[in-house]
Short mmCIF file of C-alpha atoms in Angstrom, two decimals:
data_model
loop_
_atom_site.label_atom_id
_atom_site.label_comp_id
_atom_site.label_asym_id
_atom_site.label_seq_id
_atom_site.Cartn_x
_atom_site.Cartn_y
_atom_site.Cartn_z
CA MET A 82 0.00 0.00 0.00
CA TYR A 83 2.85 2.40 0.76
CA GLY A 84 4.29 1.58 -2.64
CA LYS A 85 0.96 2.25 -4.33
CA PHE A 86 0.81 5.72 -2.79
CA ARG A 87 4.51 6.41 -3.56
CA ASP A 88 5.57 6.63 0.09
CA LEU A 89 8.75 4.68 -0.61
CA ALA A 90 10.50 5.49 2.68
CA SER A 91 7.64 3.91 4.63
CA ALA A 92 7.57 0.99 2.19
CA LEU A 93 11.27 0.36 2.84
CA ARG A 94 10.71 0.60 6.60
CA ILE A 95 8.15 -2.23 6.33
CA VAL A 96 10.56 -4.31 4.22
CA LEU A 97 13.29 -3.90 6.86
CA LEU A 98 10.91 -4.71 9.72
CA VAL A 99 9.81 -7.93 8.02
CA ASN A 100 13.43 -8.69 7.01
CA ASP A 101 12.78 -12.15 5.58
CA ASP A 102 16.24 -13.48 4.65
CA LYS A 103 14.92 -15.08 1.48
CA CYS A 104 13.45 -11.96 -0.08
CA CYS A 105 14.64 -8.89 1.89
CA ASP A 106 17.37 -7.87 -0.55
CA GLN A 107 15.09 -8.30 -3.54
CA SER A 108 12.29 -6.31 -1.88
CA VAL A 109 14.76 -3.50 -1.10
CA LYS A 110 15.84 -3.42 -4.76
CA ILE A 111 12.20 -3.20 -5.87
CA VAL A 112 11.66 -0.16 -3.65
CA PHE A 113 14.79 1.54 -5.06
CA ALA A 114 13.70 0.81 -8.63
CA GLU A 115 10.44 2.68 -8.02
CA THR A 116 12.14 6.10 -8.17
CA GLU A 117 14.70 7.98 -10.27
CA ASP A 118 15.11 10.70 -7.63
CA PHE A 119 18.71 10.36 -6.39
CA SER A 120 17.98 12.38 -3.21
CA LEU A 121 15.24 9.91 -2.30
CA LYS A 122 17.58 6.99 -3.07
CA GLN A 123 20.08 8.57 -0.67
CA GLN A 124 17.41 8.75 2.03
CA LEU A 125 16.61 5.08 1.46
CA ALA A 126 20.33 4.22 1.63
CA PHE A 127 20.64 6.04 4.98
CA MET A 128 17.70 3.98 6.28
CA ILE A 129 19.45 0.76 5.25
CA ALA A 130 22.69 1.91 6.90
CA ARG A 131 20.88 2.85 10.11
CA TYR A 132 19.16 -0.53 10.16
CA GLY A 133 22.54 -2.26 9.69
CA LEU A 134 21.62 -4.34 6.64
CA SER A 135 24.71 -5.57 4.77
CA MET A 136 24.05 -5.37 1.04
CA GLU A 137 25.68 -4.45 -2.24
CA VAL A 138 24.19 -1.59 -4.29
CA ASP A 139 23.81 -2.96 -7.83
CA ASP A 140 22.49 -1.92 -11.26
CA GLU A 141 18.91 -2.83 -10.28
CA MET A 142 18.99 -0.12 -7.62
CA VAL A 143 20.77 2.62 -9.60
CA ALA A 144 22.30 2.59 -13.07
CA ASP A 145 24.81 5.45 -12.86
CA GLU A 146 28.22 4.24 -11.61
CA ASN A 147 29.00 7.41 -9.61
CA GLU A 148 25.60 7.33 -7.92
CA LYS A 149 26.07 3.63 -7.17
CA ASN A 150 29.41 4.33 -5.42
CA ALA A 151 27.88 7.22 -3.48
CA LEU A 152 24.99 5.03 -2.27
CA GLN A 153 27.36 2.19 -1.34
CA GLU A 154 29.38 4.60 0.82
CA ILE A 155 26.18 5.55 2.64
CA VAL A 156 25.12 1.91 3.13
CA ASN A 157 28.61 1.04 4.42
CA ASN A 158 28.63 4.02 6.82
CA THR A 159 32.12 4.98 5.60
CA LYS A 160 31.25 8.69 5.73
CA LEU A 161 29.28 8.45 8.96
CA SER A 162 31.97 10.05 11.16
CA GLU A 163 32.38 12.95 8.73
CA GLN A 164 28.60 13.53 8.56
CA TYR A 165 28.29 13.25 12.35
CA HIS A 166 30.93 15.95 12.81
CA MET A 167 29.21 18.17 10.24
CA VAL A 168 25.94 18.05 12.18
CA ALA A 169 27.76 18.52 15.51
CA TRP A 170 29.48 21.67 14.20
CA ASP A 171 26.17 22.91 12.82
CA ILE A 172 24.40 22.70 16.18
CA GLY A 173 27.46 23.82 18.15
CA VAL A 174 28.16 20.76 20.31
CA MET A 175 31.69 19.86 19.20
CA GLU A 176 33.32 21.45 22.27
CA PRO A 177 34.66 18.55 24.40
CA LYS A 178 33.02 18.08 27.80
CA SER A 179 34.72 16.83 30.94
CA PRO A 180 33.11 14.42 33.42
CA GLU A 181 32.89 17.33 35.91
CA ASP A 182 30.69 19.22 33.41
CA ILE A 183 28.25 16.31 33.60
CA TYR A 184 28.41 15.59 37.34
CA LYS A 185 27.63 19.22 38.35
CA VAL A 186 28.61 18.29 41.91
CA HIS A 187 28.40 21.95 42.99
CA LEU A 188 24.62 21.77 42.53
CA ILE A 189 24.26 18.83 44.91
CA GLY A 190 25.32 20.83 47.98
CA SER A 191 26.34 18.97 51.12
CA GLN A 192 25.61 15.60 49.50
CA GLY A 193 28.58 16.20 47.21
CA ALA A 194 30.91 15.55 50.14
CA LYS A 195 29.78 11.93 50.20
CA SER A 196 31.43 11.29 46.84
CA SER A 197 34.86 11.76 48.45
CA SER A 198 34.33 8.51 50.33
CA LEU A 199 34.45 6.60 47.05
CA ASP A 200 37.88 5.09 46.42
CA SER A 201 39.90 6.74 43.65
CA ALA A 202 39.85 3.62 41.45
CA ARG A 203 36.05 3.71 41.26
CA GLN A 204 36.06 7.46 40.63
CA ASN A 205 38.58 7.03 37.82
CA LEU A 206 36.54 4.22 36.30
CA ALA A 207 33.34 6.29 36.48
CA ALA A 208 35.12 9.25 34.87
CA THR A 209 36.39 7.00 32.07
CA PHE A 210 32.89 5.81 31.17
CA VAL A 211 31.21 9.21 31.52
CA ASN A 212 33.93 10.83 29.42
CA ALA A 213 33.61 8.18 26.69
CA PHE A 214 29.83 8.44 26.38
CA VAL A 215 29.57 12.23 26.53
CA ASN A 216 32.29 12.67 23.88
CA ALA A 217 31.30 9.63 21.76
CA GLY A 218 32.18 10.08 18.10
CA TYR A 219 33.68 13.57 18.44
CA CYS A 220 37.32 12.31 18.22
CA GLN A 221 38.35 14.73 20.97
CA ASP A 222 37.91 15.03 24.73
CA LYS A 223 39.58 16.57 27.77
CA LEU A 224 40.69 13.34 29.42
CA MET A 225 41.95 10.63 27.07
CA THR A 226 43.00 12.28 23.78
CA ALA A 227 44.40 15.30 25.67
CA ILE A 228 46.98 13.35 27.67
CA SER A 229 50.67 13.59 26.81
CA ASP A 230 53.08 10.66 26.90
CA SER A 231 54.52 11.99 30.16
CA SER A 232 51.10 11.93 31.89
CA GLU A 233 50.04 8.62 30.41
CA ASN A 234 51.45 6.63 33.34
CA LEU A 235 49.32 8.63 35.74
CA LEU A 236 46.22 7.80 33.73
CA PHE A 237 46.89 4.08 33.95
CA GLU A 238 47.49 4.03 37.69
CA LYS A 239 44.26 2.05 38.00
CA ASN A 240 43.22 -1.48 38.71
CA GLU A 241 43.58 -3.95 35.85
CA LEU A 242 40.05 -3.68 34.44
CA GLY A 243 40.27 0.09 34.86
CA LYS A 244 43.23 0.12 32.46
CA ALA A 245 41.30 -1.94 29.92
CA SER A 246 38.27 0.36 30.21
CA ALA A 247 40.39 3.50 29.83
CA VAL A 248 41.98 2.31 26.58
CA ALA A 249 38.70 0.89 25.23
CA SER A 250 37.06 4.27 25.86
CA LEU A 251 39.23 5.69 23.07
CA GLY A 252 37.22 3.50 20.71
CA MET A 253 34.02 5.22 21.83
CA ILE A 254 35.55 8.70 21.50
CA HIS A 255 36.68 7.85 17.93
CA LEU A 256 33.47 5.97 17.09
CA TRP A 257 33.06 5.30 13.31
CA ASP A 258 36.40 6.94 12.47
CA HIS A 259 38.74 4.14 11.34
CA ASP A 260 41.67 6.38 10.43
CA SER A 261 42.15 8.30 13.67
CA GLY A 262 40.84 5.51 15.92
CA PHE A 263 43.10 2.77 14.60
CA ALA A 264 46.14 5.09 14.63
CA ILE A 265 45.66 5.93 18.32
CA LEU A 266 44.76 2.42 19.49
CA ASP A 267 47.54 0.69 17.56
CA LYS A 268 50.26 1.90 19.95
CA TYR A 269 48.45 0.27 22.87
CA LEU A 270 48.60 -3.09 21.09
CA GLN A 271 52.39 -2.95 21.60
CA SER A 272 52.01 -2.73 25.40
CA ASP A 273 53.43 -5.41 27.70
CA ASP A 274 50.32 -5.10 29.90
CA THR A 275 47.70 -7.64 28.77
CA HIS A 276 44.84 -5.51 30.16
CA VAL A 277 45.94 -2.53 28.06
CA VAL A 278 46.10 -4.78 24.97
CA ALA A 279 42.63 -6.16 25.76
CA GLY A 280 41.29 -2.61 26.04
CA ALA A 281 42.85 -1.70 22.68
CA LEU A 282 41.23 -4.72 21.00
CA LEU A 283 37.85 -3.83 22.48
CA GLY A 284 38.38 -0.21 21.38
CA ILE A 285 39.12 -1.28 17.79
CA GLY A 286 35.87 -3.24 17.80
CA ILE A 287 33.93 -0.20 19.06
CA VAL A 288 35.53 2.13 16.46
CA SER A 289 34.48 -0.28 13.71
CA CYS A 290 30.91 -0.91 14.90
CA GLY A 291 28.42 -0.42 12.08
CA VAL A 292 31.07 0.58 9.52
CA LYS A 293 31.67 -1.83 6.64
CA ASN A 294 34.97 -2.04 4.79
CA ASP A 295 35.96 -4.39 1.96
CA TYR A 296 39.37 -4.93 3.56
CA ASP A 297 37.97 -5.89 6.98
CA PRO A 298 40.69 -4.06 8.98
CA ALA A 299 39.10 -4.93 12.33
CA LEU A 300 39.13 -8.66 11.53
CA ALA A 301 42.75 -8.45 10.35
CA LEU A 302 43.88 -6.57 13.48
CA ILE A 303 41.91 -8.48 16.12
CA SER A 304 41.54 -12.12 15.02
CA GLY A 305 45.15 -13.11 15.79
CA TYR A 306 44.65 -12.22 19.45
CA SER A 307 41.62 -14.51 19.88
CA THR A 308 44.00 -17.41 20.64
CA SER A 309 46.34 -15.41 22.92
CA ALA A 310 47.80 -17.08 25.99
CA ALA A 311 46.32 -14.38 28.27
CA SER A 312 42.64 -14.86 29.09
CA ILE A 313 41.86 -11.12 29.29
CA THR A 314 43.43 -10.54 25.85
CA ARG A 315 41.33 -13.35 24.34
CA ILE A 316 38.17 -11.84 25.86
CA GLY A 317 39.07 -8.40 24.47
CA ALA A 318 39.59 -9.89 21.02
CA ILE A 319 36.41 -12.00 21.06
CA LEU A 320 34.20 -9.14 22.26
CA GLY A 321 35.97 -6.70 19.93
CA LEU A 322 35.06 -8.86 16.92
CA GLY A 323 31.48 -9.28 18.15
CA ILE A 324 30.99 -5.51 18.47
CA ALA A 325 32.83 -4.65 15.23
CA TYR A 326 30.65 -6.98 13.14
CA ALA A 327 27.39 -6.81 15.10
CA GLY A 328 24.47 -7.58 12.79
CA SER A 329 26.71 -8.40 9.82
CA ARG A 330 26.07 -12.19 9.87
CA LYS A 331 29.65 -12.73 8.73
CA ASP A 332 30.35 -16.42 8.01
CA LYS A 333 34.08 -16.11 8.81
CA LEU A 334 33.22 -15.20 12.38
CA LYS A 335 30.66 -17.98 12.67
CA SER A 336 33.36 -20.49 11.75
CA LEU A 337 35.87 -18.92 14.14
CA PHE A 338 33.58 -18.84 17.18
CA LEU A 339 31.94 -22.22 16.54
CA ILE A 340 35.39 -23.82 16.68
CA THR A 341 35.75 -22.43 20.22
CA LEU A 342 32.25 -23.57 21.23
CA SER A 343 32.96 -27.10 20.03
CA ASP A 344 36.25 -27.32 21.95
CA SER A 345 35.68 -29.32 25.12
CA GLN A 346 38.98 -28.05 26.55
CA ALA A 347 38.18 -24.35 26.04
CA PRO A 348 38.04 -22.23 29.23
CA LEU A 349 34.55 -21.30 30.42
CA VAL A 350 35.02 -17.55 29.78
CA ASP A 351 36.04 -18.25 26.16
CA LEU A 352 32.86 -20.27 25.62
CA VAL A 353 30.67 -17.58 27.17
CA PHE A 354 32.13 -14.62 25.29
CA SER A 355 32.28 -16.53 21.99
CA ALA A 356 28.54 -17.19 22.40
CA ILE A 357 27.86 -13.50 23.19
CA SER A 358 29.83 -12.39 20.12
CA LEU A 359 28.03 -14.90 17.91
CA GLY A 360 24.77 -13.49 19.24
CA LEU A 361 25.89 -9.97 18.35
CA VAL A 362 27.08 -10.86 14.85
CA PHE A 363 23.98 -12.90 14.01
CA VAL A 364 21.43 -10.89 16.00
CA GLY A 365 17.88 -11.38 14.73
CA SER A 366 18.84 -14.14 12.28
CA CYS A 367 17.31 -17.10 14.17
CA ASN A 368 20.40 -19.09 13.12
CA GLU A 369 19.63 -22.65 14.17
CA GLU A 370 23.23 -23.89 13.97
CA ILE A 371 24.44 -21.25 16.42
CA ALA A 372 21.55 -21.77 18.83
CA GLN A 373 22.15 -25.53 18.80
CA SER A 374 25.88 -25.05 19.48
CA ILE A 375 25.18 -22.88 22.51
CA ILE A 376 22.63 -25.40 23.82
CA SER A 377 25.24 -28.16 23.40
CA VAL A 378 27.72 -26.19 25.50
CA LEU A 379 25.13 -25.83 28.27
CA LYS A 380 24.34 -29.55 28.16
CA ASN A 381 28.01 -30.49 28.51
CA LEU A 382 28.74 -28.28 31.52
CA ILE A 383 28.96 -29.85 34.97
CA LYS A 384 26.70 -28.72 37.83
CA ALA A 385 29.38 -26.51 39.46
CA GLU A 386 29.99 -24.68 36.17
CA LEU A 387 26.26 -24.14 35.62
CA ALA A 388 26.13 -22.41 39.01
CA GLU A 389 28.62 -19.75 37.86
CA PRO A 390 26.90 -16.33 37.38
CA ILE A 391 28.67 -15.84 34.01
CA ILE A 392 26.69 -18.78 32.59
CA ARG A 393 23.66 -16.46 32.33
CA LEU A 394 25.36 -14.89 29.32
CA LEU A 395 25.21 -18.24 27.53
#
């Protein structure tokens, strides 16, 4: 009915909501073929990108080669960081904010004194998360990207997971921007501290989330660490891949994670986080093979293992 009344954006929305694997791509192409208006095709491409559908723009959708490349860039989210910055400049919100700008402790009055009783490690961890979320995607902040090499040691005077969180937060600050994000996180991959490396791997996954690239840089950078000797590094790599390719239904990752799930000698945390990452990559797909593999893992666990809180993630 939407198609009949030429409301193609709403027609595409219905196609994406139904998202039947057998005919979704073809239905999308039919909607695109209903118009010659390139601006409308761009709007439709942005809807596909926002939904996270992985598809190739072909001749059925647009004939002109330049327009095809432009639409593919939109679908792949390769210009998303640039467009995000453009809007942020337009509405005047690019100025980095510090965690203190968000806390507004001075407005709390006497209750603010209670916060001093929190240990510094918790305060640092809270600041790391607040800073990452409030500056997400802006590629600049007053805490992480502003530090010099000389002050870097002070930043990482945290507990082990605090270090991992601090480095991973750089991925959120550089969200969608491969170039700057990878360049900054790469140096942390050379660290001797396994928690810092784990944070860098998780950060690379966050930077790459929702952005598609023919060369799969995230897979190339992270996959080698998924068999690392250090448990925390393996977890960082596994979760990094899950976040980087969430919704992509990438067969390479299915093969990689199913090997772990079928390994009876694999540590419990590897099984759990491999299952979580499979769930992220194949979200909404009702993939029977993956579901069956996770059920098999649960069946093979002993009673003591099933009592572990982490098993809820399986």
